[in-house]
Tab-separated table of C-alpha atoms in Angstrom:
chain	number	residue	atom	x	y	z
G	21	UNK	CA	-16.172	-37.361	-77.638
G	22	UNK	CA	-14.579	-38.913	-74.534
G	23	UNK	CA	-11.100	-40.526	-75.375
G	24	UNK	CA	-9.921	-43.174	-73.411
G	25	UNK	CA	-6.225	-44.123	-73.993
G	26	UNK	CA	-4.224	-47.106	-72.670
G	27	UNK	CA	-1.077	-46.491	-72.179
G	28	UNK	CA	2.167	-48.091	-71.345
G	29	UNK	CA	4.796	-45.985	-72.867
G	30	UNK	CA	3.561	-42.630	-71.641
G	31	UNK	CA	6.095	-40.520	-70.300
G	32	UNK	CA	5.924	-40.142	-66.388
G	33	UNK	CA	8.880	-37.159	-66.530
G	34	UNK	CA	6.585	-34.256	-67.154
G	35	UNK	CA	9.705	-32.476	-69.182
G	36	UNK	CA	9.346	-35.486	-71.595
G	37	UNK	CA	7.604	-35.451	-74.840
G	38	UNK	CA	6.193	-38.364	-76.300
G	39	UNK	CA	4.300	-39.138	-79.498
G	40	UNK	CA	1.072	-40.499	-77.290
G	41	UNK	CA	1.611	-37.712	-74.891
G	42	UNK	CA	1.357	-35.348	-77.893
G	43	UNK	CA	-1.804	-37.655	-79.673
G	44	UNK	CA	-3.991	-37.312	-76.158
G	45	UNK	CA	-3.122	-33.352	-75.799
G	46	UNK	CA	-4.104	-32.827	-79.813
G	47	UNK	CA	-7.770	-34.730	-78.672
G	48	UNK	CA	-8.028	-32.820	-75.902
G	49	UNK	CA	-7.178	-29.402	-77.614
G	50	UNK	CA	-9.467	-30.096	-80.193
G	51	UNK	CA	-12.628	-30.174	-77.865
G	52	UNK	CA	-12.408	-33.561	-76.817
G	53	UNK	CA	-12.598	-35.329	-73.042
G	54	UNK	CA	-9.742	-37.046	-72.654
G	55	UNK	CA	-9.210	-39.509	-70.258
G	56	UNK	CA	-5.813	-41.241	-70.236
G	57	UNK	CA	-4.859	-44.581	-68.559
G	58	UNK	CA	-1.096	-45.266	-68.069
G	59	UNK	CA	1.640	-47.903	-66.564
G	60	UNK	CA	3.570	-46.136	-63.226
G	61	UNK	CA	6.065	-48.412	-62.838
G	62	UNK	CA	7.227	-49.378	-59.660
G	63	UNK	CA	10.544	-47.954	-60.313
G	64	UNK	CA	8.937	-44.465	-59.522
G	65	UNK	CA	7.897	-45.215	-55.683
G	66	UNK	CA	4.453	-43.344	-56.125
G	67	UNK	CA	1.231	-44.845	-55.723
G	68	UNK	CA	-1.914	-44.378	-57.949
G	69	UNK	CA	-2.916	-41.003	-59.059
G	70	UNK	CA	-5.201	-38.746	-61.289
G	71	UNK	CA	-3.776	-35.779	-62.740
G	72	UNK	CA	-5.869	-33.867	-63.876
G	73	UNK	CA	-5.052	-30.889	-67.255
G	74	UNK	CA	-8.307	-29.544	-67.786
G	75	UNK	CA	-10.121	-31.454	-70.102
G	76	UNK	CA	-7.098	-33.802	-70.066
G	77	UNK	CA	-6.736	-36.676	-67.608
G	78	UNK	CA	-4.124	-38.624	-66.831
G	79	UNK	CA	-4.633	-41.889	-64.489
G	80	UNK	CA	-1.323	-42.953	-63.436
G	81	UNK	CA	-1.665	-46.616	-62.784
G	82	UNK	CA	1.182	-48.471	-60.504
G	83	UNK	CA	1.541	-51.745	-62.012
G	84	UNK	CA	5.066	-53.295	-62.010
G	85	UNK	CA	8.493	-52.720	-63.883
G	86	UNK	CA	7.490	-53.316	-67.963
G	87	UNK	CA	10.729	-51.251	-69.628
G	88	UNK	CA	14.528	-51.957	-69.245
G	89	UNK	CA	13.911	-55.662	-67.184
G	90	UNK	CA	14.233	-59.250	-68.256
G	91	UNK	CA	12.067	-60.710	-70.102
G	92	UNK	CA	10.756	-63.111	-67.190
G	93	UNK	CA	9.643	-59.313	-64.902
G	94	UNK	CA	8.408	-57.724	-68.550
G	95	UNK	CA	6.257	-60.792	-68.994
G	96	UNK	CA	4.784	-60.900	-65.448
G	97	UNK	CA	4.009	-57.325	-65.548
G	98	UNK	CA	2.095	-57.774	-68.899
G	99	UNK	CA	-0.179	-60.643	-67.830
G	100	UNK	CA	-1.246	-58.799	-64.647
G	101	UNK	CA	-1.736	-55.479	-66.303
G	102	UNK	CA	-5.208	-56.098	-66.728
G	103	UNK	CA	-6.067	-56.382	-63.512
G	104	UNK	CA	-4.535	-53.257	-62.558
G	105	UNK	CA	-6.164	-51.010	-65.461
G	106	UNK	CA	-9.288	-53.104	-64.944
G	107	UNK	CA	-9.331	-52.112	-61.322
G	108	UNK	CA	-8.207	-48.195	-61.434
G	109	UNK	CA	-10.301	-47.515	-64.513
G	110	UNK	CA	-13.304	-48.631	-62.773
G	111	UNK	CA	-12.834	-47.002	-59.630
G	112	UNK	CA	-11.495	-43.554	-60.880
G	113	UNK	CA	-13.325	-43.116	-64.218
G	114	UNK	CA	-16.470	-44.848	-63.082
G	115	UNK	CA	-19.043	-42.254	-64.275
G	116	UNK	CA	-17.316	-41.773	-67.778
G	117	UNK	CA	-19.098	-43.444	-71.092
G	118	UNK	CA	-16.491	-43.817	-73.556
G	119	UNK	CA	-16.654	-42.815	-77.105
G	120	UNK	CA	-13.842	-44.108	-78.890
G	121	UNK	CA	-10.999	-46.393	-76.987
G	122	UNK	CA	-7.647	-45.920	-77.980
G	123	UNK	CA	-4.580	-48.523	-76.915
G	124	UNK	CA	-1.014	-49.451	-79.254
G	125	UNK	CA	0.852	-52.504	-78.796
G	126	UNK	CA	2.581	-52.959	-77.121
G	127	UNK	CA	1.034	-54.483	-74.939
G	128	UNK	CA	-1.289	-57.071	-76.160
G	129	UNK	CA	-2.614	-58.266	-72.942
G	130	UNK	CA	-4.190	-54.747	-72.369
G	131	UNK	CA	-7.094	-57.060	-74.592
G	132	UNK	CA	-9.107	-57.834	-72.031
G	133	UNK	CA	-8.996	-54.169	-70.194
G	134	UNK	CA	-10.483	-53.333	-73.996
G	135	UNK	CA	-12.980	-56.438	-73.716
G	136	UNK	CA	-14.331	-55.097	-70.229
G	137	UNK	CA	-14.289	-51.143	-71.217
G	138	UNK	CA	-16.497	-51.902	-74.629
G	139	UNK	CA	-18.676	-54.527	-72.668
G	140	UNK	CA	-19.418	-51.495	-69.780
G	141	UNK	CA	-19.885	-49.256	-73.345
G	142	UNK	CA	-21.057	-50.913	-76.065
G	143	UNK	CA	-21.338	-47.724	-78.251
G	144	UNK	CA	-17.662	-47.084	-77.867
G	145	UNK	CA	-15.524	-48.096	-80.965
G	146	UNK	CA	-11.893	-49.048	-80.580
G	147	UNK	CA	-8.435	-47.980	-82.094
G	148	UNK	CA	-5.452	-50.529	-81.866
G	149	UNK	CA	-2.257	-48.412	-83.116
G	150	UNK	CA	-0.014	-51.181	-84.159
G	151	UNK	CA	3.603	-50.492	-83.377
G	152	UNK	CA	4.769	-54.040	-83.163
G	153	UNK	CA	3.833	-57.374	-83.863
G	154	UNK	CA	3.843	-59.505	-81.063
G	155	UNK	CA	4.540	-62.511	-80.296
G	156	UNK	CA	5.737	-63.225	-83.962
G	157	UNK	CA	8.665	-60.435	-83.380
G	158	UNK	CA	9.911	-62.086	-80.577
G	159	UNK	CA	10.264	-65.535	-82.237
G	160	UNK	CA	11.915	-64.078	-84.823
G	161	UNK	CA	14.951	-62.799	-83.102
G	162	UNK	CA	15.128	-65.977	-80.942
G	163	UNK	CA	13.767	-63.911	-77.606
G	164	UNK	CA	10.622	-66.721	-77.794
G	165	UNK	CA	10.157	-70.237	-78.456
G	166	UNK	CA	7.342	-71.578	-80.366
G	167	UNK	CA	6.016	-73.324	-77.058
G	168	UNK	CA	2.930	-72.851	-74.638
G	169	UNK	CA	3.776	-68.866	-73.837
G	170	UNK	CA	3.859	-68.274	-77.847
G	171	UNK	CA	0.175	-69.988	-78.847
G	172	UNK	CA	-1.174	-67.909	-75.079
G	173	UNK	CA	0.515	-64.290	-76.651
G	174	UNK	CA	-0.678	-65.677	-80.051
G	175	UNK	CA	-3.895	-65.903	-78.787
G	176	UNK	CA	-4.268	-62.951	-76.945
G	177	UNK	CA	-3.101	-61.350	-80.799
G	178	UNK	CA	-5.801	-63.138	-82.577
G	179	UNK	CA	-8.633	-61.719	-79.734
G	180	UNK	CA	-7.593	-57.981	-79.796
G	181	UNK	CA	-7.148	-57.907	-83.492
G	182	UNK	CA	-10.837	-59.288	-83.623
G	183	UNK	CA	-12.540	-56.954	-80.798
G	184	UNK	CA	-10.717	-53.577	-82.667
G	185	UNK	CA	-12.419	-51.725	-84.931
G	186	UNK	CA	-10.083	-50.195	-86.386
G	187	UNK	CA	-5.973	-50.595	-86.735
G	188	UNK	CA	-3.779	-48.040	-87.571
G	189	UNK	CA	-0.708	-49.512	-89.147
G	190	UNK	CA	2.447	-48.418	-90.233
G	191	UNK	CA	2.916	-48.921	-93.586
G	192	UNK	CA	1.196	-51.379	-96.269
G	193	UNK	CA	3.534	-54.304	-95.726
G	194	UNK	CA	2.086	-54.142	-92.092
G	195	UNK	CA	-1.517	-54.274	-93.238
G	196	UNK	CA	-1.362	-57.315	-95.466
G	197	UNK	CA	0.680	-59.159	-93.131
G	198	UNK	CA	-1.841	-58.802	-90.079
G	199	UNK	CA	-4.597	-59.216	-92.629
G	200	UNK	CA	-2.969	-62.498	-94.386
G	201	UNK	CA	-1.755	-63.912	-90.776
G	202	UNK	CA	-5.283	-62.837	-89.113
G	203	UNK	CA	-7.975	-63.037	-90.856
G	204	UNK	CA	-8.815	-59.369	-90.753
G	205	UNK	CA	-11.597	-57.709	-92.873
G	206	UNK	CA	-9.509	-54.983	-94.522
G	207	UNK	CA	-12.051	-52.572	-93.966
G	208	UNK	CA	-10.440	-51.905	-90.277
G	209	UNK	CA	-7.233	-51.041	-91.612
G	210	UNK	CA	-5.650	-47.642	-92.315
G	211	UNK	CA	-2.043	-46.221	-92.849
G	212	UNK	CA	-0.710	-44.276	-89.266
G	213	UNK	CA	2.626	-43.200	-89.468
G	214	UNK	CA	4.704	-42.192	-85.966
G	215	UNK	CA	3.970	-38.434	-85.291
G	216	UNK	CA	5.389	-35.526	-83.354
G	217	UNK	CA	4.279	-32.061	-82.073
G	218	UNK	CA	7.912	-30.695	-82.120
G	219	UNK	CA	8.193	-29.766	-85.167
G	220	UNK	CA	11.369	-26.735	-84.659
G	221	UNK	CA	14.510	-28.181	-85.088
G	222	UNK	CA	17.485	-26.475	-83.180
G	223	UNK	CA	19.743	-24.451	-85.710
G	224	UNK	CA	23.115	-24.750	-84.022
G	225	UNK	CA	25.498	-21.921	-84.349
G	226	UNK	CA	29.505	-23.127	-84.897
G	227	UNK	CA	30.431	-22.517	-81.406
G	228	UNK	CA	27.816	-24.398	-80.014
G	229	UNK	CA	28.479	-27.190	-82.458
G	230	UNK	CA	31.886	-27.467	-81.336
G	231	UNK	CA	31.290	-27.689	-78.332
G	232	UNK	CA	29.096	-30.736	-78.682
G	233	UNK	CA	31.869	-32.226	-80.703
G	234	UNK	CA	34.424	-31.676	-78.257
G	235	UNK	CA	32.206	-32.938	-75.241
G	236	UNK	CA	31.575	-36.675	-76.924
G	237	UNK	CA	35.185	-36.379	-78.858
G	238	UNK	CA	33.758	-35.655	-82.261
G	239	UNK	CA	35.583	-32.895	-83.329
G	240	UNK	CA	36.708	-33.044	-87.063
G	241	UNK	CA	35.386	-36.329	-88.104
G	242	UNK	CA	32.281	-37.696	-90.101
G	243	UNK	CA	29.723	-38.703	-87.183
G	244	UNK	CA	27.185	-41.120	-87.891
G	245	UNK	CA	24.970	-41.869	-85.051
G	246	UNK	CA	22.394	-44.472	-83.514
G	247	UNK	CA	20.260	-43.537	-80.681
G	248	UNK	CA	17.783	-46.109	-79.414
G	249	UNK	CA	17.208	-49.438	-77.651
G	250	UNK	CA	19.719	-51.740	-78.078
G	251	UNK	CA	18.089	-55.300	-78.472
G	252	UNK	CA	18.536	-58.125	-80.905
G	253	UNK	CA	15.859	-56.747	-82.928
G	254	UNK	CA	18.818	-53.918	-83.807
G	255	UNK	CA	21.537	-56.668	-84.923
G	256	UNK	CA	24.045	-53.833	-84.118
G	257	UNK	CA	26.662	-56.735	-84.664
G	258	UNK	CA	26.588	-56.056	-88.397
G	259	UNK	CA	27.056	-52.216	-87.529
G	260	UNK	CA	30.056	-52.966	-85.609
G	261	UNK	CA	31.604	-55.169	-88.231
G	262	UNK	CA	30.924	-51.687	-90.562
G	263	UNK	CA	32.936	-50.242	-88.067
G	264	UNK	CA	35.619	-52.861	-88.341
G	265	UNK	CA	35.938	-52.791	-92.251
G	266	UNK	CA	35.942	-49.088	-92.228
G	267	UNK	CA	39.316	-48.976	-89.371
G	268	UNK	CA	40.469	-51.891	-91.845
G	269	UNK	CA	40.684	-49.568	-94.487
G	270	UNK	CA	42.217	-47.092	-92.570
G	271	UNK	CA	39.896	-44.099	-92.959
G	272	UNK	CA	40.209	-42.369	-89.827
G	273	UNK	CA	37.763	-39.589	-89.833
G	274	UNK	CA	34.476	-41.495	-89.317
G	275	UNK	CA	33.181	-42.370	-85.705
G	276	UNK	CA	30.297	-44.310	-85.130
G	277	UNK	CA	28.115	-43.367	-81.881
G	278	UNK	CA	25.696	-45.525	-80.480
G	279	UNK	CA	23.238	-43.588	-77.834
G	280	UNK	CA	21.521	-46.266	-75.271
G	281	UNK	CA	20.296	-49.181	-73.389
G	282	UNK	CA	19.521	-52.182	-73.560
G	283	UNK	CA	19.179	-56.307	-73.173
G	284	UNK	CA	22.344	-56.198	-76.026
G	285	UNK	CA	24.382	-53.640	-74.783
G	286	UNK	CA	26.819	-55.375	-72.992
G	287	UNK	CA	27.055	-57.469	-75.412
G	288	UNK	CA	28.348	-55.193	-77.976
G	289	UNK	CA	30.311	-53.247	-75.618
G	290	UNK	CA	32.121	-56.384	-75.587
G	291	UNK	CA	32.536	-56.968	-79.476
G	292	UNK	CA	33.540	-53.310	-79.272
G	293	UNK	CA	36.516	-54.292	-77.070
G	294	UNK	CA	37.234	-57.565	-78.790
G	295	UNK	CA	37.624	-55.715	-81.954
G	296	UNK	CA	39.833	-53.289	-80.190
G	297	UNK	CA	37.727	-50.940	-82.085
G	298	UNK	CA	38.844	-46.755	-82.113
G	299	UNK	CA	36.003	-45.774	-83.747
G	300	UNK	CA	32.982	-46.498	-81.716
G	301	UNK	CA	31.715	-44.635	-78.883
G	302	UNK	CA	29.187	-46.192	-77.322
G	303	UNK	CA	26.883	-43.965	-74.490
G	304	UNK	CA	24.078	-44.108	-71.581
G	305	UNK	CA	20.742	-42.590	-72.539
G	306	UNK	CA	20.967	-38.597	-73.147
G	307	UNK	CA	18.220	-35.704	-72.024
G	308	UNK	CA	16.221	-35.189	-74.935
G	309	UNK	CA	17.504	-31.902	-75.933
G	310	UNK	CA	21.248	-33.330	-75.762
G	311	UNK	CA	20.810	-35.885	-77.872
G	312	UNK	CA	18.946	-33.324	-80.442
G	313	UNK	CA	21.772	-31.193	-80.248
G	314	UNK	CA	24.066	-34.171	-80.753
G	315	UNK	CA	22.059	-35.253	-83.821
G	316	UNK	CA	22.236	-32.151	-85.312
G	317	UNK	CA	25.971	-32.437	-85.084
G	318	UNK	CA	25.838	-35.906	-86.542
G	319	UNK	CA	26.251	-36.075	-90.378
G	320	UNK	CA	23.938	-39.629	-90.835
G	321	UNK	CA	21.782	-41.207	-88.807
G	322	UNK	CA	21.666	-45.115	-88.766
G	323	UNK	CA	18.659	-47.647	-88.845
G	324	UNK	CA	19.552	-51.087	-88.117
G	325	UNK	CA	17.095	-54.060	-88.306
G	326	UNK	CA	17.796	-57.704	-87.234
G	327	UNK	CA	18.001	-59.808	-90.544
G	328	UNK	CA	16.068	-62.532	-89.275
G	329	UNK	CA	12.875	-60.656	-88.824
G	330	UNK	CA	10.062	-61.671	-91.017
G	331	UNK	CA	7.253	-59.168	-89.525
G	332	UNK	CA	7.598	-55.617	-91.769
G	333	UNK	CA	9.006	-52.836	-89.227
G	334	UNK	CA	9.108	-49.103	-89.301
G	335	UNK	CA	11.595	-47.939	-86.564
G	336	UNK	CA	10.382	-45.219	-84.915
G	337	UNK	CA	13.618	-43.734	-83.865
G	338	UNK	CA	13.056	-42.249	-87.917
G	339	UNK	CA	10.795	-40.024	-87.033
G	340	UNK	CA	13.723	-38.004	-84.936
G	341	UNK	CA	16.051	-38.394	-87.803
G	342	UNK	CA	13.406	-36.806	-90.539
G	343	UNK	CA	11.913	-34.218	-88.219
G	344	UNK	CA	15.862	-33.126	-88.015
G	345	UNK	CA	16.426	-33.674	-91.072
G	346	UNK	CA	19.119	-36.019	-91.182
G	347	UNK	CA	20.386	-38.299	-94.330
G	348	UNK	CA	19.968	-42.023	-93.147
G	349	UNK	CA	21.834	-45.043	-93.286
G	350	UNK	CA	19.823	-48.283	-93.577
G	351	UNK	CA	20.478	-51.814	-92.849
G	352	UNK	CA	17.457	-53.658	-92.236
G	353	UNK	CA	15.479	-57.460	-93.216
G	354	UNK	CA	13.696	-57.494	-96.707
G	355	UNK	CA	10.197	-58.401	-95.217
G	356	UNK	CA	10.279	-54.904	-94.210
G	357	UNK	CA	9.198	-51.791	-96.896
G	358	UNK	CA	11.856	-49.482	-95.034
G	359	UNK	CA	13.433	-49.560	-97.952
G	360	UNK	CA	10.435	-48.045	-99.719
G	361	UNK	CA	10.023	-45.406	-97.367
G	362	UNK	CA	13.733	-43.789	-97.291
G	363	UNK	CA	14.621	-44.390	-101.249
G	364	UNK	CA	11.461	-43.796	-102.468
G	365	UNK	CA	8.801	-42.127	-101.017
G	366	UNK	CA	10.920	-39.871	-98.699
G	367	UNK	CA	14.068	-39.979	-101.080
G	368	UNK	CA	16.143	-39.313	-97.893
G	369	UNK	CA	18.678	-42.430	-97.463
G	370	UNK	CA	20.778	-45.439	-98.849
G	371	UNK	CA	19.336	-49.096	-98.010
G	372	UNK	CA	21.320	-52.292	-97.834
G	373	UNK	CA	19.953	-55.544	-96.301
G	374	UNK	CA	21.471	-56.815	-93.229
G	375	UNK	CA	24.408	-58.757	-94.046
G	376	UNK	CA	25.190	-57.288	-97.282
G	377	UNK	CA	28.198	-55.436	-95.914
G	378	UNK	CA	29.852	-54.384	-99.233
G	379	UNK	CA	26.582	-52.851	-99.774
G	380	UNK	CA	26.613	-51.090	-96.739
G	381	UNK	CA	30.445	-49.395	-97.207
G	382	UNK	CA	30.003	-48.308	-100.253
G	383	UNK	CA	26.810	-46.334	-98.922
G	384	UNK	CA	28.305	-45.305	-96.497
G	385	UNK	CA	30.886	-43.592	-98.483
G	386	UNK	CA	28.836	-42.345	-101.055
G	387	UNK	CA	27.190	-40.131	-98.035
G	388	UNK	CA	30.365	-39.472	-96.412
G	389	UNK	CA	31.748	-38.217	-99.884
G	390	UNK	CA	28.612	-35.997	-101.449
G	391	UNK	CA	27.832	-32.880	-99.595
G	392	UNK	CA	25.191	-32.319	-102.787
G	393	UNK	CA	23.749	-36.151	-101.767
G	394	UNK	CA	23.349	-35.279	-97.832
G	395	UNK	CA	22.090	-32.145	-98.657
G	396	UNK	CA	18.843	-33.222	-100.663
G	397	UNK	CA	18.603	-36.116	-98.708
G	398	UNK	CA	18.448	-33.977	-95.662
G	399	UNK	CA	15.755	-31.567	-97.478
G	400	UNK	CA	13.670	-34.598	-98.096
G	401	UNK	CA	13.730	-36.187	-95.385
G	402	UNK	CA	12.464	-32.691	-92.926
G	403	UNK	CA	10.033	-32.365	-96.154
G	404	UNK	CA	8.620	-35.951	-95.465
G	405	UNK	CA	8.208	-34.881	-91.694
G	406	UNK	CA	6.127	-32.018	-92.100
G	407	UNK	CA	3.997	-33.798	-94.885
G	408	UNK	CA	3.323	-36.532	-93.054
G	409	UNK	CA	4.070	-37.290	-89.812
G	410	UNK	CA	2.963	-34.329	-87.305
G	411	UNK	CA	0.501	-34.848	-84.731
G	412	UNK	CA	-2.173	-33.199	-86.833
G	413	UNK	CA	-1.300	-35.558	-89.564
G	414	UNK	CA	-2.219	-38.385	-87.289
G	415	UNK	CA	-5.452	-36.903	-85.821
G	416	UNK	CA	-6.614	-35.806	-89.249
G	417	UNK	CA	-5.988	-39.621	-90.101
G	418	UNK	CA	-7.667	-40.944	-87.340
G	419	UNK	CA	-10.564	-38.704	-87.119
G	420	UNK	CA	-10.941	-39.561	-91.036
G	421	UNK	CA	-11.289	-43.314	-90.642
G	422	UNK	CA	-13.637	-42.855	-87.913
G	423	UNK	CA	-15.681	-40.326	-89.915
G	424	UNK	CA	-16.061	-43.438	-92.762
């Protein structure tokens, strides 16, 4: 087949991996052409390029600043990304007749690039990985109003749920509520879990550990760690009031880490401070294979979720924490079936909902008191990686639907 992927999280650092970086290489090792359309942001000072792998393409498309700007620059850049992609695809894959037509939201404007591509081939079919759902995400955690920009984004979400032939959600909770909120024939759905090609994990020797420690002032304590964005949709409020209760109670051994950037950061640098808070650390964005080799020095890893969202989420920073194989620390809304997937069908955390701190304490102790607890929970959760969410996994899944 020939693959066409748009892309706007796609790795520009060649030393970076990425899940759609590794889902376009596993199409094109398995026979496919692959042709792959993705955002250069401005940021990078290059111009429009093709780099070309083989029987892997890469179109590197300059189109504005989408990641780590306001919200007014991040919605600019998504309304005139169509006009960009429109314009490059055109002119550099010209002579190429799709197959299949692969794209994830975010973003949803990247509709009409779809709408053009399937017009120019009408036998392609088309794969929307769904990853969030926007605008409805937005509104929840107050980053939206339900004015005239909501019912155009809503729109927009109606269109490319209706031109897709197929959307890869998830989990369940994400297909009925696309399907109850949009009209979908459930025939287009199917479950698509976050992937990864790197499946070794680095086995740190005590030395090596230590030195880690000693390098982000660990050393001797209970480490529990979040590495991500840090946005509203992360209500990392209620972590740091965890935090607080925990200093309240005087048990000194546990630091909390939080790895990141983010429109929130400042803000909870600041609660941080307010609090006068000892056990916090709060960090920049690491090098990939730093913050592995932190996490494997971490003892929990932490999932936070805004309490206010009524859209089911997966957080995809879990994927890192089960490929690791790391016992996990939940506090999330109840729309979501996160709790599902760590208590049940991995077996590989505690759950509260946000705002339930007592909840939240006493998991956390349990953890930090039950080497026999971490230790299955850790098992499970590197278990649950390699049964489900490799890169093969997701081809094989893929591939299968479009077989049917």
């Amino acid at each position: 087949m020939n693959v066409l992927f748009l892309m706007l999280n796609y790795p520009h650092d060649q030393s970076r991996e990425h899940m759609y970086k590794d889902l376009s290489r596993k199409f094109a090792e398995e026979g496919h052409n692959v042709y792959v359309a993705a955002l250069l942001e401005n940021k990078h000072g290059k111009q429009t390029y093709v780099q070309n792998e083989g029987n892997h393409h890469i179109l590197w498309i300059k189109a504005g600043n989408y990641f780590g700007v306001n919200k007014i620059v991040k919605g600019i850049t998504a309304l005139r990304l169509p006009h960009y992609f429109n314009k490059n695809i055109k002119k550099h894959f010209r002579d190429v007749q799709f197959d299949l037509i692969v794209y994830p939201t975010p973003a949803i404007t990247l509709y009409y690039t779809v709408n053009k591509i399937k017009k120019n081939n009408p036998g392609a079919k088309t794969l929307l990985i769904v990853k969030d759902i926007f605008p409805q995400n937005a509104l929840d955690i107050g980053l939206m109003k339900k004015g005239l920009i909501y019912k155009v984004f809503r729109y927009i979400e109606r269109r490319i749920y209706r031109i897709s032939d197929y959307l890869g959600c998830m989990s369940s909770k994400n297909v009925e509520y696309i399907a109850k909120h949009n009209n979908v024939p459930p025939q287009k759905f199917f479950i698509l879990e976050n992937w990864s090609s790197t499946l070794e994990r680095l086995q740190l020797q005590e030395p090596e550990l230590n030195n880690i420690k000693n390098k982000y002032g660990l050393k001797e304590k209970f480490v529990c760690t979040f590495g991500g964005n840090i946005s509203p949709a992360n209500e990392l409020e209620f972590l740091i009031k965890l935090a607080e209760k925990v200093e309240k109670n005087q048990i000194k051994d546990i630091v909390f880490v939080i790895i990141g950037k983010g429109i929130a950061k400042k803000k909870i640098e600041n609660e941080i401070r307010r609090k006068n808070l000892s056990n916090v650390k709060i960090f920049d964005l690491i090098p990939t294979e730093e913050y592995d080799q932190l996490l494997q020095a971490t003892d929990i890893g932490l999932i936070n979720l805004n309490r206010q969202y009524t859209i089911p989420n997966i957080p995809s920073k879990t994927l890192n924490l089960m490929r690791i194989g790391k016992p996990i620390l939940a506090a999330t809304d109840s729309n979501t079936d996160y709790k599902e997937l760590i208590t049940d069908y991995a077996n590989c955390g505690l759950w509260c909902e946000t705002g339930d701190l007592d909840t939240y304490y006493n998991n956390l102790l349990k953890l930090k008191n039950s080497n026999k607890l971490r230790d299955m929970f850790s098992e499970n959760a590197r278990k649950y990686f390699l049964d489900n969410l490799t890169t093969g996994k997701a081809y094989e899944s893929i591939m299968k639907k479009i077989g049917e």
